[in-house]
XYZ file of C-alpha atoms in Angstrom:
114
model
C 0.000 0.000 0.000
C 0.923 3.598 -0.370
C 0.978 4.162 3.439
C 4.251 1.575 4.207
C 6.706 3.274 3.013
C 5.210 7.149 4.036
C 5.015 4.986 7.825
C 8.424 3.258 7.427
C 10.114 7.069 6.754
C 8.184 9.146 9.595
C 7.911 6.937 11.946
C 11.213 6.637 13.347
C 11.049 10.174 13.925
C 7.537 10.250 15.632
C 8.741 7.258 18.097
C 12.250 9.451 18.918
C 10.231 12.565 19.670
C 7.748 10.802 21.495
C 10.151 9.024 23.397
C 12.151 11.969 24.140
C 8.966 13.824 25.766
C 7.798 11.442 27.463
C 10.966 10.804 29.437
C 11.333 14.214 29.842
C 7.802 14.362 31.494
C 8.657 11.296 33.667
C 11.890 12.944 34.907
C 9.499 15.605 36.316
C 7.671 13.166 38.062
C 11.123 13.039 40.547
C 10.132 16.200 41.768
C 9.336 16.737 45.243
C 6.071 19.344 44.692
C 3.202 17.217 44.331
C 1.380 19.325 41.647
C 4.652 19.274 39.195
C 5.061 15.578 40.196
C 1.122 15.287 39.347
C 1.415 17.163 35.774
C 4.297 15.112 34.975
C 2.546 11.788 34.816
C -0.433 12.933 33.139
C 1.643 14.513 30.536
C 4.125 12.059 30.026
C 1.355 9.077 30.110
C -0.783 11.509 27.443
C 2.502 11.828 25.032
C 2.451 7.939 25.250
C -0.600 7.198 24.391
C -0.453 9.827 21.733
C 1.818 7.806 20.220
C 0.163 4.387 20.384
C -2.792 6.205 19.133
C -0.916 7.762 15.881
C 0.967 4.429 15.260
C -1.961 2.168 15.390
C -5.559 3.993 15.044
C -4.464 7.213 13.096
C -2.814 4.815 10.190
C -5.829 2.915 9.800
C -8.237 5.786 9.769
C -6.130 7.048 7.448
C -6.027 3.530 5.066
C -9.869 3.760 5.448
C -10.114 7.279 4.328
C -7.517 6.421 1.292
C -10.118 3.591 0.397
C -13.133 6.233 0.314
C -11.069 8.601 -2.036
C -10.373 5.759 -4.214
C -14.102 4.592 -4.530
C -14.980 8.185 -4.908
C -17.547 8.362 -2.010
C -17.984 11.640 -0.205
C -16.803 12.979 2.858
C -19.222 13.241 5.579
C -21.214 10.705 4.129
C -19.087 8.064 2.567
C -22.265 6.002 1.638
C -22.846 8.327 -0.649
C -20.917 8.286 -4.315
C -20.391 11.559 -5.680
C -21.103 11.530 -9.655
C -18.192 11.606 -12.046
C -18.271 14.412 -14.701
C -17.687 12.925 -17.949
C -16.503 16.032 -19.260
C -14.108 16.323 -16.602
C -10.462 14.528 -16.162
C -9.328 15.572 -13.384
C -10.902 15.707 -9.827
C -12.315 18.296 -8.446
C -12.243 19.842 -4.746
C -14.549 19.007 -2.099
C -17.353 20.583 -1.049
C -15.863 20.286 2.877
C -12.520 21.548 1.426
C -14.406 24.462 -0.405
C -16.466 25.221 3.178
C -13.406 25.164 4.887
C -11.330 27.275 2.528
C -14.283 30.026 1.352
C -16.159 30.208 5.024
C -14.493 28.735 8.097
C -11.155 29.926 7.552
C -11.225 33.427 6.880
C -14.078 33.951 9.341
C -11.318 33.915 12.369
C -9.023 36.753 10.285
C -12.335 39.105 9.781
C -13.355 38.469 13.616
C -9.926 39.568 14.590
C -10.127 42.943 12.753
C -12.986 43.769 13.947
């Protein structure tokens, strides 16, 4: 599949920065102040399971969505096929991409001049 060798590249790197935070938040469990010592745990125990969850779920939500592009099925409702334009070679963008790039993304810039 297309994902193996995308996985085989990054992952490496997602394990060694994963790793590397989540000893670093398990260090500061050796403090002495029980709220830094708390924090520390809970981080370093969320940064793990981060991690399991990109490894293991993420990739396979990810194969699944790869499978819906390729059957051409929308993407809220992927029981739905959207209709191929004859006329057309080439796909053409979403109508969530389109919402997201016409509506929900500039509406944060014009909030913030106002």
């Amino acid at each position: 599949t297309r994902r193996s060798p995308i996985l085989g590249d990054v992952a490496p790197s997602i394990f060694l920065s994963a790793f590397s935070e989540t000893m670093a938040f398990f260090l500061g469990a050796l403090s002495t102040m029980p709220a830094v010592r708390t924090f520390s745990l809970f981080a370093g125990m969320a940064v793990f399971i981060d991690f399991l969850l990109q490894i293991t779920c993420f990739v396979s939500l990810l194969g699944l969505d790869i499978r819906r592009q390729e059957r051409n099925r929308l993407d809220i409702c992927c029981c739905i096929k959207e209709r191929e334009d004859p006329n057309h070679g080439e796909k053409s963008e979403s109508w969530l991409f389109l919402f997201f790039k016409k509506i929900y993304a500039p509406l944060p810039m014009k909030i913030g001049r106002a």
